[in-house]
Structure formats: C-alpha cells, structure tokens
Short mmCIF file of C-alpha atoms in Angstrom, two decimals:
data_model
loop_
_atom_site.label_atom_id
_atom_site.label_comp_id
_atom_site.label_asym_id
_atom_site.label_seq_id
_atom_site.Cartn_x
_atom_site.Cartn_y
_atom_site.Cartn_z
CA UNK I 21 32.13 -27.23 -36.17
CA UNK I 22 29.29 -29.79 -36.22
CA UNK I 23 29.85 -30.42 -32.50
CA UNK I 24 29.59 -26.67 -31.83
CA UNK I 25 26.34 -26.43 -33.80
CA UNK I 26 24.86 -29.47 -32.04
CA UNK I 27 25.91 -28.02 -28.65
CA UNK I 28 24.29 -24.67 -29.46
CA UNK I 29 21.09 -26.36 -30.60
CA UNK I 30 21.09 -28.44 -27.43
CA UNK I 31 21.25 -25.38 -25.18
CA UNK I 32 18.57 -23.56 -27.21
CA UNK I 33 16.34 -26.63 -27.00
CA UNK I 34 17.01 -26.92 -23.27
CA UNK I 35 16.06 -23.28 -22.67
CA UNK I 36 12.79 -23.62 -24.61
CA UNK I 37 11.75 -26.92 -23.03
CA UNK I 38 12.70 -25.72 -19.55
CA UNK I 39 10.07 -22.97 -19.79
CA UNK I 40 6.69 -24.05 -18.50
CA UNK I 41 4.30 -24.76 -21.35
CA UNK I 42 0.66 -24.61 -20.28
CA UNK I 43 -2.38 -26.40 -21.61
CA UNK I 44 -4.54 -24.24 -23.91
CA UNK I 45 -7.42 -24.69 -21.43
CA UNK I 46 -5.44 -22.58 -18.98
CA UNK I 47 -5.25 -19.55 -21.23
CA UNK I 48 -7.60 -16.81 -20.09
CA UNK I 49 -10.24 -15.44 -22.44
CA UNK I 50 -8.32 -12.17 -23.04
CA UNK I 51 -5.23 -14.17 -23.96
CA UNK I 52 -7.24 -16.31 -26.36
CA UNK I 53 -9.03 -13.33 -27.96
CA UNK I 54 -6.14 -10.92 -28.46
CA UNK I 55 -7.53 -8.94 -25.50
CA UNK I 56 -10.83 -8.17 -27.20
CA UNK I 57 -13.00 -10.22 -24.81
CA UNK I 58 -13.39 -10.79 -21.11
CA UNK I 59 -14.47 -13.99 -19.34
CA UNK I 60 -18.03 -15.04 -18.69
CA UNK I 61 -18.93 -16.61 -15.36
CA UNK I 62 -18.95 -20.08 -16.99
CA UNK I 63 -15.51 -19.47 -18.47
CA UNK I 64 -14.06 -18.42 -15.11
CA UNK I 65 -15.51 -21.53 -13.48
CA UNK I 66 -14.16 -23.69 -16.31
CA UNK I 67 -10.70 -22.23 -15.76
CA UNK I 68 -10.87 -22.86 -12.02
CA UNK I 69 -12.09 -26.41 -12.46
CA UNK I 70 -9.38 -27.12 -15.03
CA UNK I 71 -6.49 -25.82 -12.96
CA UNK I 72 -7.77 -27.65 -9.89
CA UNK I 73 -6.96 -30.90 -11.71
CA UNK I 74 -3.32 -29.91 -12.09
CA UNK I 75 -2.23 -28.93 -8.59
CA UNK I 76 -2.41 -30.26 -5.04
CA UNK I 77 -2.14 -26.74 -3.59
CA UNK I 78 -5.61 -25.45 -4.43
CA UNK I 79 -8.92 -25.73 -2.62
CA UNK I 80 -12.21 -24.31 -3.90
CA UNK I 81 -15.14 -23.23 -1.79
CA UNK I 82 -17.98 -20.81 -2.35
CA UNK I 83 -18.48 -17.76 -0.16
CA UNK I 84 -22.15 -17.55 -1.12
CA UNK I 85 -24.75 -17.57 -3.86
CA UNK I 86 -26.03 -14.62 -5.88
CA UNK I 87 -29.65 -13.66 -6.43
CA UNK I 88 -29.60 -15.46 -9.79
CA UNK I 89 -28.20 -18.62 -8.21
CA UNK I 90 -24.54 -18.33 -9.20
CA UNK I 91 -22.08 -19.57 -6.61
CA UNK I 92 -19.28 -17.10 -5.82
CA UNK I 93 -15.98 -18.99 -5.96
CA UNK I 94 -13.27 -18.52 -3.36
CA UNK I 95 -9.93 -20.00 -4.41
CA UNK I 96 -7.58 -20.95 -1.56
CA UNK I 97 -3.92 -21.38 -2.51
CA UNK I 98 -1.55 -22.88 0.05
CA UNK I 99 1.47 -25.18 0.27
CA UNK I 100 0.63 -27.59 1.80
CA UNK I 101 -3.05 -27.46 0.86
CA UNK I 102 -5.41 -25.70 3.27
CA UNK I 103 -9.12 -26.50 3.26
CA UNK I 104 -10.52 -24.50 6.19
CA UNK I 105 -9.66 -21.66 8.60
CA UNK I 106 -8.74 -24.07 11.38
CA UNK I 107 -6.02 -25.61 9.22
CA UNK I 108 -4.87 -22.12 8.26
CA UNK I 109 -4.52 -21.14 11.91
CA UNK I 110 -2.59 -24.30 12.73
CA UNK I 111 -0.20 -23.63 9.84
CA UNK I 112 0.96 -20.39 11.44
CA UNK I 113 0.72 -18.62 8.08
CA UNK I 114 -1.41 -15.48 7.71
CA UNK I 115 -4.26 -15.27 5.24
CA UNK I 116 -4.37 -12.56 2.56
CA UNK I 117 -7.43 -11.89 0.39
CA UNK I 118 -7.68 -10.36 -3.10
CA UNK I 119 -10.94 -9.79 -4.99
CA UNK I 120 -11.79 -8.79 -8.53
CA UNK I 121 -14.96 -7.83 -10.38
CA UNK I 122 -16.75 -6.02 -7.57
CA UNK I 123 -17.92 -3.78 -10.43
CA UNK I 124 -18.48 -6.12 -13.35
CA UNK I 125 -17.46 -3.54 -15.95
CA UNK I 126 -14.02 -3.30 -14.34
CA UNK I 127 -12.70 -6.64 -15.48
CA UNK I 128 -8.91 -6.48 -15.04
CA UNK I 129 -8.92 -8.02 -11.57
CA UNK I 130 -11.04 -10.95 -12.71
CA UNK I 131 -8.58 -11.83 -15.49
CA UNK I 132 -5.40 -11.09 -13.55
CA UNK I 133 -6.40 -13.31 -10.63
CA UNK I 134 -6.83 -16.20 -13.03
CA UNK I 135 -3.35 -15.53 -14.40
CA UNK I 136 -1.89 -15.37 -10.91
CA UNK I 137 -3.58 -18.60 -9.86
CA UNK I 138 -1.96 -20.23 -12.88
CA UNK I 139 1.47 -18.69 -12.28
CA UNK I 140 1.49 -19.44 -8.55
CA UNK I 141 0.43 -23.05 -8.96
CA UNK I 142 2.23 -23.96 -12.19
CA UNK I 143 4.59 -21.15 -13.10
CA UNK I 144 7.36 -18.98 -11.71
CA UNK I 145 5.55 -17.66 -8.63
CA UNK I 146 5.25 -20.83 -6.57
CA UNK I 147 7.49 -19.23 -3.92
CA UNK I 148 4.58 -16.93 -3.00
CA UNK I 149 3.09 -19.79 -0.99
CA UNK I 150 6.11 -20.10 1.32
CA UNK I 151 4.86 -17.80 4.07
CA UNK I 152 1.22 -17.05 3.32
CA UNK I 153 -2.16 -18.47 2.43
CA UNK I 154 -3.86 -16.70 -0.46
CA UNK I 155 -7.59 -16.31 -0.96
CA UNK I 156 -8.68 -15.10 -4.40
CA UNK I 157 -12.22 -14.18 -5.44
CA UNK I 158 -11.82 -13.52 -9.18
CA UNK I 159 -15.51 -12.98 -9.97
CA UNK I 160 -17.18 -11.44 -6.94
CA UNK I 161 -20.10 -9.84 -8.84
CA UNK I 162 -21.13 -13.04 -10.61
CA UNK I 163 -24.57 -12.06 -11.94
CA UNK I 164 -23.73 -8.73 -13.54
CA UNK I 165 -20.57 -10.03 -15.15
CA UNK I 166 -22.56 -11.76 -17.89
CA UNK I 167 -24.82 -8.77 -18.66
CA UNK I 168 -22.33 -7.68 -21.29
CA UNK I 169 -22.84 -4.91 -23.84
CA UNK I 170 -20.76 -2.52 -25.93
CA UNK I 171 -20.20 1.08 -24.86
CA UNK I 172 -20.77 0.13 -21.24
CA UNK I 173 -17.70 2.07 -20.05
CA UNK I 174 -16.83 4.80 -22.59
CA UNK I 175 -13.53 5.70 -20.90
CA UNK I 176 -12.29 2.17 -21.70
CA UNK I 177 -12.89 2.86 -25.41
CA UNK I 178 -14.37 -0.59 -26.10
CA UNK I 179 -11.30 -2.38 -24.76
CA UNK I 180 -12.53 -5.06 -24.25
CA UNK I 181 -15.46 -4.72 -26.61
CA UNK I 182 -18.17 -5.85 -24.17
CA UNK I 183 -18.26 -5.76 -20.37
CA UNK I 184 -20.82 -6.28 -17.63
CA UNK I 185 -22.61 -3.73 -15.45
CA UNK I 186 -21.65 -2.03 -12.22
CA UNK I 187 -24.49 -2.97 -9.85
CA UNK I 188 -25.37 -6.48 -8.76
CA UNK I 189 -28.67 -8.15 -9.69
CA UNK I 190 -30.36 -6.46 -6.70
CA UNK I 191 -29.45 -3.10 -8.23
CA UNK I 192 -26.87 -2.40 -5.51
CA UNK I 193 -23.33 -1.10 -5.77
CA UNK I 194 -21.30 -3.71 -3.91
CA UNK I 195 -18.72 -1.10 -3.00
CA UNK I 196 -21.24 1.03 -1.12
CA UNK I 197 -22.61 -1.82 0.97
CA UNK I 198 -19.95 -2.43 3.63
CA UNK I 199 -22.03 -1.18 6.56
CA UNK I 200 -25.64 -1.93 5.61
CA UNK I 201 -24.74 -5.32 4.06
CA UNK I 202 -27.92 -5.63 2.01
CA UNK I 203 -26.40 -7.37 -0.98
CA UNK I 204 -26.17 -11.14 -0.89
CA UNK I 205 -22.58 -10.83 -2.07
CA UNK I 206 -21.63 -8.44 0.75
CA UNK I 207 -23.10 -10.65 3.43
CA UNK I 208 -21.22 -13.59 1.90
CA UNK I 209 -17.96 -11.64 1.87
CA UNK I 210 -18.25 -10.41 5.44
CA UNK I 211 -19.54 -13.59 7.06
CA UNK I 212 -17.69 -16.21 5.01
CA UNK I 213 -14.42 -14.43 4.28
CA UNK I 214 -13.73 -11.55 6.68
CA UNK I 215 -15.22 -13.21 9.78
CA UNK I 216 -14.60 -16.85 8.89
CA UNK I 217 -11.08 -16.62 7.39
CA UNK I 218 -10.03 -13.37 9.14
CA UNK I 219 -7.59 -12.19 6.42
CA UNK I 220 -4.87 -9.75 7.45
CA UNK I 221 -5.12 -7.83 4.17
CA UNK I 222 -7.86 -7.18 1.62
CA UNK I 223 -6.98 -5.94 -1.86
CA UNK I 224 -9.87 -4.67 -4.00
CA UNK I 225 -9.26 -4.41 -7.76
CA UNK I 226 -10.97 -1.64 -9.75
CA UNK I 227 -10.62 0.53 -12.85
CA UNK I 228 -10.93 4.32 -12.74
CA UNK I 229 -13.67 6.19 -14.56
CA UNK I 230 -12.19 9.33 -16.01
CA UNK I 231 -9.26 11.52 -14.93
CA UNK I 232 -6.41 11.59 -17.46
CA UNK I 233 -3.62 11.26 -14.92
CA UNK I 234 -0.33 9.77 -16.01
CA UNK I 235 -0.28 6.57 -13.97
CA UNK I 236 -0.97 2.99 -15.03
CA UNK I 237 -2.26 2.26 -11.53
CA UNK I 238 -3.40 4.51 -8.71
CA UNK I 239 -3.82 3.27 -5.16
CA UNK I 240 -5.26 4.16 -1.77
CA UNK I 241 -4.98 2.65 1.71
CA UNK I 242 -7.81 2.02 4.12
CA UNK I 243 -8.71 5.46 5.48
CA UNK I 244 -8.91 4.72 9.17
CA UNK I 245 -10.95 7.74 10.45
CA UNK I 246 -12.08 6.33 13.81
CA UNK I 247 -9.87 3.27 13.42
CA UNK I 248 -6.32 2.72 14.62
CA UNK I 249 -3.52 4.58 12.83
CA UNK I 250 -0.99 1.73 12.88
CA UNK I 251 -2.38 -0.23 9.94
CA UNK I 252 -2.76 2.94 7.84
CA UNK I 253 0.74 4.17 8.67
CA UNK I 254 2.36 0.88 7.73
CA UNK I 255 0.42 0.66 4.47
CA UNK I 256 1.02 4.27 3.47
CA UNK I 257 4.58 4.78 4.67
CA UNK I 258 6.14 1.34 4.18
CA UNK I 259 4.15 -1.02 1.97
CA UNK I 260 2.98 1.20 -0.87
CA UNK I 261 6.26 3.09 -1.45
CA UNK I 262 8.25 -0.16 -1.67
CA UNK I 263 5.66 -1.85 -3.87
CA UNK I 264 5.46 1.20 -6.16
CA UNK I 265 9.20 1.02 -6.83
CA UNK I 266 9.02 -2.73 -7.48
CA UNK I 267 6.13 -2.40 -9.96
CA UNK I 268 8.04 0.28 -11.87
CA UNK I 269 11.22 -1.79 -11.93
CA UNK I 270 9.67 -5.16 -12.79
CA UNK I 271 6.59 -4.26 -14.83
CA UNK I 272 7.47 -0.78 -16.15
CA UNK I 273 4.26 0.69 -14.76
CA UNK I 274 4.13 4.07 -13.02
CA UNK I 275 1.94 4.17 -9.92
CA UNK I 276 0.61 7.08 -7.91
CA UNK I 277 -1.92 8.25 -5.33
CA UNK I 278 -5.57 7.71 -6.16
CA UNK I 279 -7.36 10.99 -6.80
CA UNK I 280 -9.17 13.30 -9.19
CA UNK I 281 -8.48 16.86 -10.27
CA UNK I 282 -10.86 19.33 -11.88
CA UNK I 283 -10.02 21.53 -14.86
CA UNK I 284 -12.58 24.12 -13.76
CA UNK I 285 -10.55 24.54 -10.59
CA UNK I 286 -7.16 25.10 -12.25
CA UNK I 287 -4.74 24.03 -14.93
CA UNK I 288 -2.14 22.75 -14.32
CA UNK I 289 -3.77 21.01 -11.34
CA UNK I 290 -2.95 22.36 -7.92
CA UNK I 291 -4.67 19.57 -5.99
CA UNK I 292 -6.08 16.07 -6.27
CA UNK I 293 -8.92 14.64 -4.18
CA UNK I 294 -9.32 11.05 -3.05
CA UNK I 295 -12.58 9.15 -2.46
CA UNK I 296 -14.47 9.31 0.80
CA UNK I 297 -13.54 7.82 4.15
CA UNK I 298 -16.83 5.94 4.65
CA UNK I 299 -16.61 2.24 5.60
CA UNK I 300 -19.41 1.55 3.12
CA UNK I 301 -16.34 1.12 0.87
CA UNK I 302 -14.93 -2.35 1.47
CA UNK I 303 -11.30 -1.18 1.67
CA UNK I 304 -12.15 1.36 4.36
CA UNK I 305 -14.15 -1.22 6.27
CA UNK I 306 -10.92 -3.15 6.82
CA UNK I 307 -9.39 -0.29 8.79
CA UNK I 308 -12.22 -0.48 11.31
CA UNK I 309 -11.50 -4.20 11.61
CA UNK I 310 -7.83 -3.49 12.52
CA UNK I 311 -6.66 -4.90 9.20
CA UNK I 312 -4.98 -3.56 6.08
CA UNK I 313 -6.98 -2.59 3.01
CA UNK I 314 -5.58 -1.59 -0.37
CA UNK I 315 -7.48 -0.10 -3.31
CA UNK I 316 -6.13 -0.71 -6.82
CA UNK I 317 -7.43 1.41 -9.70
CA UNK I 318 -6.22 0.63 -13.21
CA UNK I 319 -6.07 3.60 -15.62
CA UNK I 320 -9.28 3.34 -17.65
CA UNK I 321 -7.89 5.01 -20.78
CA UNK I 322 -5.12 2.44 -21.26
CA UNK I 323 -5.81 -0.50 -23.53
CA UNK I 324 -7.06 -3.68 -21.86
CA UNK I 325 -3.75 -5.53 -22.01
CA UNK I 326 -1.93 -2.59 -20.41
CA UNK I 327 -4.48 -2.35 -17.64
CA UNK I 328 -4.04 -6.07 -17.02
CA UNK I 329 -0.27 -5.71 -16.93
CA UNK I 330 -0.48 -2.91 -14.39
CA UNK I 331 -2.99 -4.72 -12.20
CA UNK I 332 -1.01 -7.97 -12.44
CA UNK I 333 2.18 -6.16 -11.48
CA UNK I 334 0.58 -4.42 -8.52
CA UNK I 335 -0.99 -7.58 -7.10
CA UNK I 336 2.13 -9.65 -7.76
CA UNK I 337 4.34 -7.14 -5.94
CA UNK I 338 1.87 -6.86 -3.07
CA UNK I 339 2.12 -10.63 -2.69
CA UNK I 340 5.93 -10.49 -2.94
CA UNK I 341 5.88 -7.94 -0.12
CA UNK I 342 3.42 -9.88 2.03
CA UNK I 343 5.34 -13.13 1.51
CA UNK I 344 8.52 -11.41 2.68
CA UNK I 345 6.89 -9.50 5.55
CA UNK I 346 4.08 -11.85 6.54
CA UNK I 347 4.77 -11.96 10.27
CA UNK I 348 5.43 -8.23 10.47
CA UNK I 349 1.99 -7.59 8.98
CA UNK I 350 0.43 -9.91 11.56
CA UNK I 351 2.23 -7.97 14.29
CA UNK I 352 1.08 -4.60 12.94
CA UNK I 353 -2.55 -5.72 12.86
CA UNK I 354 -2.35 -7.40 16.27
CA UNK I 355 -0.93 -4.21 17.75
CA UNK I 356 -3.80 -2.22 16.26
CA UNK I 357 -6.32 -4.62 17.79
CA UNK I 358 -4.58 -4.46 21.17
CA UNK I 359 -4.49 -0.65 21.09
CA UNK I 360 -8.19 -0.47 20.19
CA UNK I 361 -9.15 -2.65 23.15
CA UNK I 362 -6.76 -0.91 25.58
CA UNK I 363 -8.14 2.46 24.52
CA UNK I 364 -11.58 1.39 25.68
CA UNK I 365 -10.30 -0.07 28.95
CA UNK I 366 -8.21 2.99 29.79
CA UNK I 367 -10.08 5.89 28.23
CA UNK I 368 -13.81 5.09 27.99
CA UNK I 369 -15.73 8.07 29.31
CA UNK I 370 -12.64 10.28 29.12
CA UNK I 371 -12.08 10.84 25.41
CA UNK I 372 -14.10 11.59 22.31
CA UNK I 373 -13.74 10.11 18.83
CA UNK I 374 -14.86 11.40 15.45
CA UNK I 375 -18.22 10.40 13.99
CA UNK I 376 -18.35 12.92 11.11
CA UNK I 377 -15.40 13.98 9.00
CA UNK I 378 -14.26 16.36 6.29
CA UNK I 379 -11.52 15.83 3.71
CA UNK I 380 -8.34 17.85 4.25
CA UNK I 381 -4.88 17.95 2.71
CA UNK I 382 -2.01 15.73 3.74
CA UNK I 383 0.95 17.50 5.29
CA UNK I 384 3.20 16.59 2.36
CA UNK I 385 2.42 17.57 -1.23
CA UNK I 386 3.06 15.33 -4.24
CA UNK I 387 6.50 16.39 -5.45
CA UNK I 388 5.85 15.63 -9.13
CA UNK I 389 2.34 14.65 -10.21
CA UNK I 390 2.07 12.89 -13.57
CA UNK I 391 -0.78 13.80 -15.89
CA UNK I 392 -1.61 14.11 -19.55
CA UNK I 393 -1.28 17.72 -20.63
CA UNK I 394 -4.16 19.99 -21.59
CA UNK I 395 -4.06 22.80 -24.16
CA UNK I 396 -5.96 25.98 -23.23
CA UNK I 397 -7.93 27.63 -26.03
CA UNK I 398 -10.67 30.23 -26.50
CA UNK I 399 -13.88 28.90 -28.01
CA UNK I 400 -16.27 30.71 -30.39
CA UNK I 401 -18.09 32.29 -27.44
CA UNK I 402 -14.89 33.74 -26.05
CA UNK I 403 -14.69 31.28 -23.17
CA UNK I 404 -11.53 29.47 -22.18
CA UNK I 405 -11.70 25.71 -22.73
CA UNK I 406 -9.19 22.85 -22.67
CA UNK I 407 -8.24 20.24 -25.22
CA UNK I 408 -6.44 17.18 -23.96
CA UNK I 409 -2.93 16.76 -25.25
CA UNK I 410 -1.03 13.60 -26.14
CA UNK I 411 1.94 13.55 -23.81
CA UNK I 412 2.49 13.19 -20.08
CA UNK I 413 3.90 16.05 -18.03
CA UNK I 414 4.93 16.33 -14.39
CA UNK I 415 3.32 19.06 -12.31
CA UNK I 416 5.33 20.04 -9.23
CA UNK I 417 4.03 20.48 -5.70
CA UNK I 418 0.44 19.23 -5.99
CA UNK I 419 -1.67 19.21 -2.83
CA UNK I 420 -3.06 15.78 -1.96
CA UNK I 421 -6.47 15.85 -0.29
CA UNK I 422 -6.33 12.38 1.23
CA UNK I 423 -6.80 12.91 4.95
CA UNK I 424 -9.91 13.17 7.10
CA UNK I 425 -10.51 15.40 10.10
CA UNK I 426 -13.36 15.03 12.57
CA UNK I 427 -16.06 17.71 12.50
CA UNK I 428 -18.33 16.01 15.06
CA UNK I 429 -17.11 13.86 17.94
CA UNK I 430 -18.75 11.65 20.55
CA UNK I 431 -17.60 10.19 23.84
CA UNK I 432 -16.15 6.68 23.73
CA UNK I 433 -18.25 4.36 25.95
CA UNK I 434 -17.42 1.18 27.83
CA UNK I 435 -20.38 -0.48 26.19
CA UNK I 436 -23.83 -0.16 24.67
CA UNK I 437 -27.17 -1.56 25.85
CA UNK I 438 -29.98 -2.29 23.38
CA UNK I 439 -33.52 -3.43 24.17
CA UNK I 440 -34.90 -6.72 22.86
CA UNK I 441 -36.92 -4.79 20.29
CA UNK I 442 -33.62 -3.90 18.58
CA UNK I 443 -32.74 -7.56 18.00
CA UNK I 444 -32.58 -7.03 14.23
CA UNK I 445 -29.83 -4.45 14.82
CA UNK I 446 -28.00 -6.87 17.11
CA UNK I 447 -28.24 -9.65 14.51
CA UNK I 448 -26.77 -7.30 11.91
CA UNK I 449 -23.86 -6.54 14.20
CA UNK I 450 -23.31 -10.25 14.82
CA UNK I 451 -23.00 -10.86 11.08
CA UNK I 452 -20.13 -8.39 11.10
CA UNK I 453 -18.47 -10.45 13.83
CA UNK I 454 -19.42 -8.33 16.84
CA UNK I 455 -19.68 -10.14 20.18
CA UNK I 456 -23.01 -9.52 21.93
CA UNK I 457 -24.17 -10.64 25.38
CA UNK I 458 -27.83 -11.39 26.10
CA UNK I 459 -28.79 -10.36 29.64
CA UNK I 460 -29.75 -13.25 31.90
CA UNK I 461 -31.42 -11.02 34.47
CA UNK I 462 -32.61 -7.45 34.88
CA UNK I 463 -29.88 -4.85 35.30
CA UNK I 464 -30.04 -1.17 36.30
CA UNK I 465 -27.25 0.99 34.87
CA UNK I 466 -26.25 4.65 34.76
CA UNK I 467 -25.15 6.15 31.50
CA UNK I 468 -26.21 8.42 28.67
CA UNK I 469 -28.88 8.44 26.00
CA UNK I 470 -28.94 10.56 22.86
CA UNK I 471 -31.96 12.86 22.79
CA UNK I 472 -32.94 13.60 19.20
CA UNK I 473 -33.97 17.21 18.60
CA UNK I 474 -34.30 16.98 14.83
CA UNK I 475 -34.49 14.14 12.36
CA UNK I 476 -34.01 14.62 8.63
CA UNK I 477 -33.87 12.40 5.58
CA UNK I 478 -32.26 13.20 2.27
CA UNK I 479 -34.47 14.24 -0.63
CA UNK I 480 -32.34 12.17 -2.98
CA UNK I 481 -32.31 8.39 -3.03
CA UNK I 482 -28.96 6.65 -2.75
CA UNK I 483 -28.56 2.90 -2.99
CA UNK I 484 -32.25 2.47 -2.22
CA UNK I 485 -32.07 4.71 0.85
CA UNK I 486 -32.93 8.25 1.84
CA UNK I 487 -30.03 8.84 4.18
CA UNK I 488 -30.91 9.98 7.71
CA UNK I 489 -29.24 12.53 9.97
CA UNK I 490 -29.93 13.52 13.55
CA UNK I 491 -29.19 16.52 15.70
CA UNK I 492 -29.39 16.46 19.47
CA UNK I 493 -27.28 15.77 22.53
CA UNK I 494 -26.50 13.11 25.11
CA UNK I 495 -28.16 13.36 28.52
CA UNK I 496 -27.46 11.37 31.68
CA UNK I 497 -29.95 8.68 32.58
CA UNK I 498 -30.44 5.61 34.77
CA UNK I 499 -32.22 2.77 33.01
CA UNK I 500 -33.22 -0.78 33.91
CA UNK I 501 -32.66 -3.30 31.14
CA UNK I 502 -34.55 -6.57 31.27
CA UNK I 503 -33.62 -10.18 30.86
CA UNK I 504 -33.31 -10.81 27.11
CA UNK I 505 -32.00 -7.33 26.33
CA UNK I 506 -28.50 -6.97 24.91
CA UNK I 507 -25.14 -5.64 26.07
CA UNK I 508 -22.14 -4.99 23.82
CA UNK I 509 -18.84 -4.71 25.67
CA UNK I 510 -16.64 -2.30 23.73
CA UNK I 511 -13.41 -3.94 24.93
CA UNK I 512 -13.39 -6.29 21.93
CA UNK I 513 -11.52 -6.38 18.60
CA UNK I 514 -14.22 -4.65 16.51
CA UNK I 515 -14.71 -1.79 18.95
CA UNK I 516 -14.04 0.93 16.35
CA UNK I 517 -16.52 -0.60 13.92
CA UNK I 518 -19.16 -0.89 16.66
CA UNK I 519 -18.68 2.77 17.63
CA UNK I 520 -18.99 3.95 14.04
CA UNK I 521 -22.08 1.83 13.40
CA UNK I 522 -24.02 2.65 16.59
CA UNK I 523 -23.34 6.35 17.13
CA UNK I 524 -26.47 8.21 15.93
CA UNK I 525 -24.48 11.10 14.42
CA UNK I 526 -22.07 8.86 12.53
CA UNK I 527 -21.88 9.81 8.84
CA UNK I 528 -22.00 6.15 7.74
CA UNK I 529 -23.59 4.32 10.66
CA UNK I 530 -26.75 2.28 10.96
CA UNK I 531 -28.75 5.41 11.79
CA UNK I 532 -27.63 6.92 8.49
CA UNK I 533 -28.77 3.81 6.63
CA UNK I 534 -32.32 4.01 8.10
CA UNK I 535 -32.06 1.06 10.49
CA UNK I 536 -33.91 3.08 13.16
CA UNK I 537 -36.46 4.87 10.96
CA UNK I 538 -39.44 2.70 11.88
CA UNK I 539 -38.74 3.04 15.59
CA UNK I 540 -38.39 6.81 15.34
CA UNK I 541 -41.57 7.11 13.28
CA UNK I 542 -43.48 5.11 15.89
CA UNK I 543 -42.27 7.61 18.52
CA UNK I 544 -43.36 10.57 16.34
CA UNK I 545 -39.83 11.92 16.12
CA UNK I 546 -40.81 14.94 14.03
CA UNK I 547 -43.23 16.26 16.64
CA UNK I 548 -41.25 15.81 19.86
CA UNK I 549 -37.86 14.89 21.24
CA UNK I 550 -37.15 11.16 21.09
CA UNK I 551 -34.56 9.01 22.85
CA UNK I 552 -32.29 7.02 20.55
CA UNK I 553 -32.76 3.34 21.52
CA UNK I 554 -29.05 2.63 22.05
CA UNK I 555 -27.88 3.32 25.61
CA UNK I 556 -24.30 4.40 26.29
CA UNK I 557 -22.67 2.89 29.38
CA UNK I 558 -19.50 3.95 31.20
CA UNK I 559 -17.76 1.78 33.75
CA UNK I 560 -16.43 3.57 36.83
#
C-alpha cells in the first residue's frame, strides 16, 4: 500500500514539475493584476528585455522612433536565430508579421503578443518556429499607449480600468495612414518592416467599438479591389474557414465575419456591412502589395480576459496554419505578383481597372448569423424602440456586404512619367518600395494626360486633410521629358499599388490626399482646365 501511495505521489510530482514554470518577471501586467490593468510602454520593454535573456531564438530591433522619442520594438523569433532580412532569405523560411496596439485603447494584441513570445520561446509552442520566421510588434502606437484614463472606451466597460488613446502623438489614426504615410510609425512600418523584411502575411489586432454580435472575434481579409484576387481567395476560402474551426475547437471561441448591422434598418438584422476597401487601412494595403492581410477584431463587450483569450486563440491558430502551410502561402503570393506583372506586359493599354468602388453583397449569405437578441417595445411617445437582451440567437440568411465593385475605371498603362518638379511624389513612392528610373537623357513619348475639368475639396476635415476629387478625361498627347525627370515602369511587383496611388480619380490615391493641391493651385485649376502632372505611357 505504501509503495502504491509513493508511486502515485511520484507521478503527480512528475506531472507538476514537467510543466514549464516561468519566472514572475515573465508574467504580463494583466496576469499580475487580475486583468484590471494593461501594460505601459516601460513594462512591455521590461518584458522583452527579460525574455531576451532566456532564449537564443530572439532578436530585437526597432522599426523606428515615435514623436516623443520612444523606440518601436520589433521582436524577431526564429530557430535558429535570425538577425536581418538577408539571413531570413538564406534560411528559406517565410516571414510573417503580427502587430498589436495600432489603436492604443485596443490593448488585447499588445498583451497577447507578449504571451505568445513567452509560449513560443519557453512554452508549448516552440514548434511554431519550424517553418517560419515571426515578427511581432506588440506596442506599435508607443506614445499614446501611456496616455491612460478611465472611461476611454465605454464599450469595454472599464475592462481594463484604464487604456490609452486611439491617435498617435501627431493626432493621426495609424490605421488611416497606409497611403499618405504621414505618421512616423507608418513610415517606420512600411520602410523597415514591409519593404525591408517583406513579410508574406500581416495580421493587425484590434477591438470592435459597438455592435452586439455574438462572436468573440470577427475577422476580415485584405479587400483587394484593384489588387490580385489570388491572395484574397486563399485567405477567405481556405485560411479563415480552417482557422475558425480550430479556434472554436481549441479555445472555445466563436468567430465570424467582421461587420456592423443597424437596428434602424431592421430587426432581426437582414444584412451586415464591413469596413471600407481603401488601402489607407494597413490590412488592405497588403493586398496591393500581393500579400495576405488579416484583420482581427475582439468583441469589445466581453471582459478583458475573454478578449485576450479570443485574440490569443486567433493568432495562435493563424500561426499553426502558416507553420503548416508556409510554402503554399509563399507560392500563392508569388503567383499574385507574377500575375500582376504579366497583366501589365500583356494587357497595358487594352484593359481598364477600377479606381473608385462601392460596397455590394457577397454572392453567398451568412447561413446563421450570431447576435445578442433585442426586445422591441413602444416608448412613451408611441415610437418603437429596442432593448438589448441577454442571450445570443442565430439569425438565418443574413446578407454580407463585404465585396467591392468598381464605379469608375481607368486604362492600365505600361508606365508613368513624372517631371522633376514632382520629385516629392516620387520619393514618397520610393518609401513604399516602388522602383523609379531617373531619365539620363531627353525622351519624347506618346501617351495620355488627364485633363481636369473640375476640382473639389471636402468641406469636412479628415485626418488633417480636406480630401480632393477630380472630374475630367484622358486625352492623347506627345510630350518630351527631360533628363532628370522620372519614369515608373508598371511591370514591377507593386504595380497595383502604383496604379491606385497615381490615378487622379482613385478614391484613396495621392490626389485624394492633397499631394497635388499646390501644383493645381499654381495652375489656377478652378478657373481653367489643367493637365494632371502624371503622364500615362503605353508601349506598342
């Protein structure tokens, strides 16, 4: 009997001691505070510095520095250790990037990425470094993270008690800056992560603001619009369905399509509506770069620990999928890049592509949409109102407005010419990774120029801009460009991004963001027709 007791105690002791016990310094702030607090910038950096001492598979660099002088950490996890993009390329493993805290009030991603760093390096997820190199940016919006106050996000019901603010210290929303790249953080992300490390996937971690849907996490792919369909199709039809099932099975979290419904439209909801297609959103920008983008939105009304569990589960299962399908993802993205370039070579001057879009419904409805119920009632004025109920229902056959159809199109060129006076535009394109040739001698070319008939600016300010729109048409012209002017060959990887940024009628291009306002004003655009200073060229 004594032997049996000793044997039982031995096995119990073995099971306990075989579990990984971490140092208290590697607990995150939510874990230490019973999920009442979120990490400060100093606490995130302390965590990173502490875990760096305990593993050979971590490298830390900084993608940039904020306005207030805080370095933005980029954590590179790889086995064996990788310290630069050249080593990553030689390893043959693809790079995948995940960022948290783009909006500093939405803190789940920041905390979850710390947990995942810990679990990948020291815990039960070390296998995730077999076939991939992982780049994590846990605290992207460094400055605003520490501007913490109560009641900052009412839908989170003070869970945690205090969080930071949405905009960065320049007053900019970092998730509206993908094209104009005015924020120091955005320029750092694009130049020192997307261009430098060239990740195959970007995952952006958020928390929703309001709708009482019935999902712990909602998601969206990169809406490709003028991009290639291959990356979108793989994300939407293969990746997300498989990952959704895995998150439900392993983390007991229901996931569904990102979208909002409106009680004033109908109850129960007949339709949900996603966010816009614009590449000002970082996830959508990836589609124009022939890469995969995934948006994660934790359910704001859940308690903090539940939002963390859902976000952790989603990211973990994304990484399980990418680890298993790493080379397939590389192939999908490479095919998209090849198709984009071949489309220019074969079809420039023959086809048009969308520059303005409207949201339309997907062909397939959501079979059963989960949402908290609402109770209709008549108020004292005799009007019908709704009180939110306490349980989740499933509404059948809900239309999903998550597709975009072109309303304005423009002809795909072989290339664009820009005069030397537009060098600031060229430099902006270069920061995005666009290849630009400077002319070494004068060159006369036939092509088209957009003749602006009307130029308007919005009455309302948005992100420090009064958005511009143009009406007009392209006319044939022969022009001589001089030595020192610029030519952009469209047969290059970022061709779809270039097209979207340079077309004057694009709904999220450089024209929209006022890059050409000073030029147009100098030409007295409101009193006469003015040529847009970007020349469209077509090879014969």
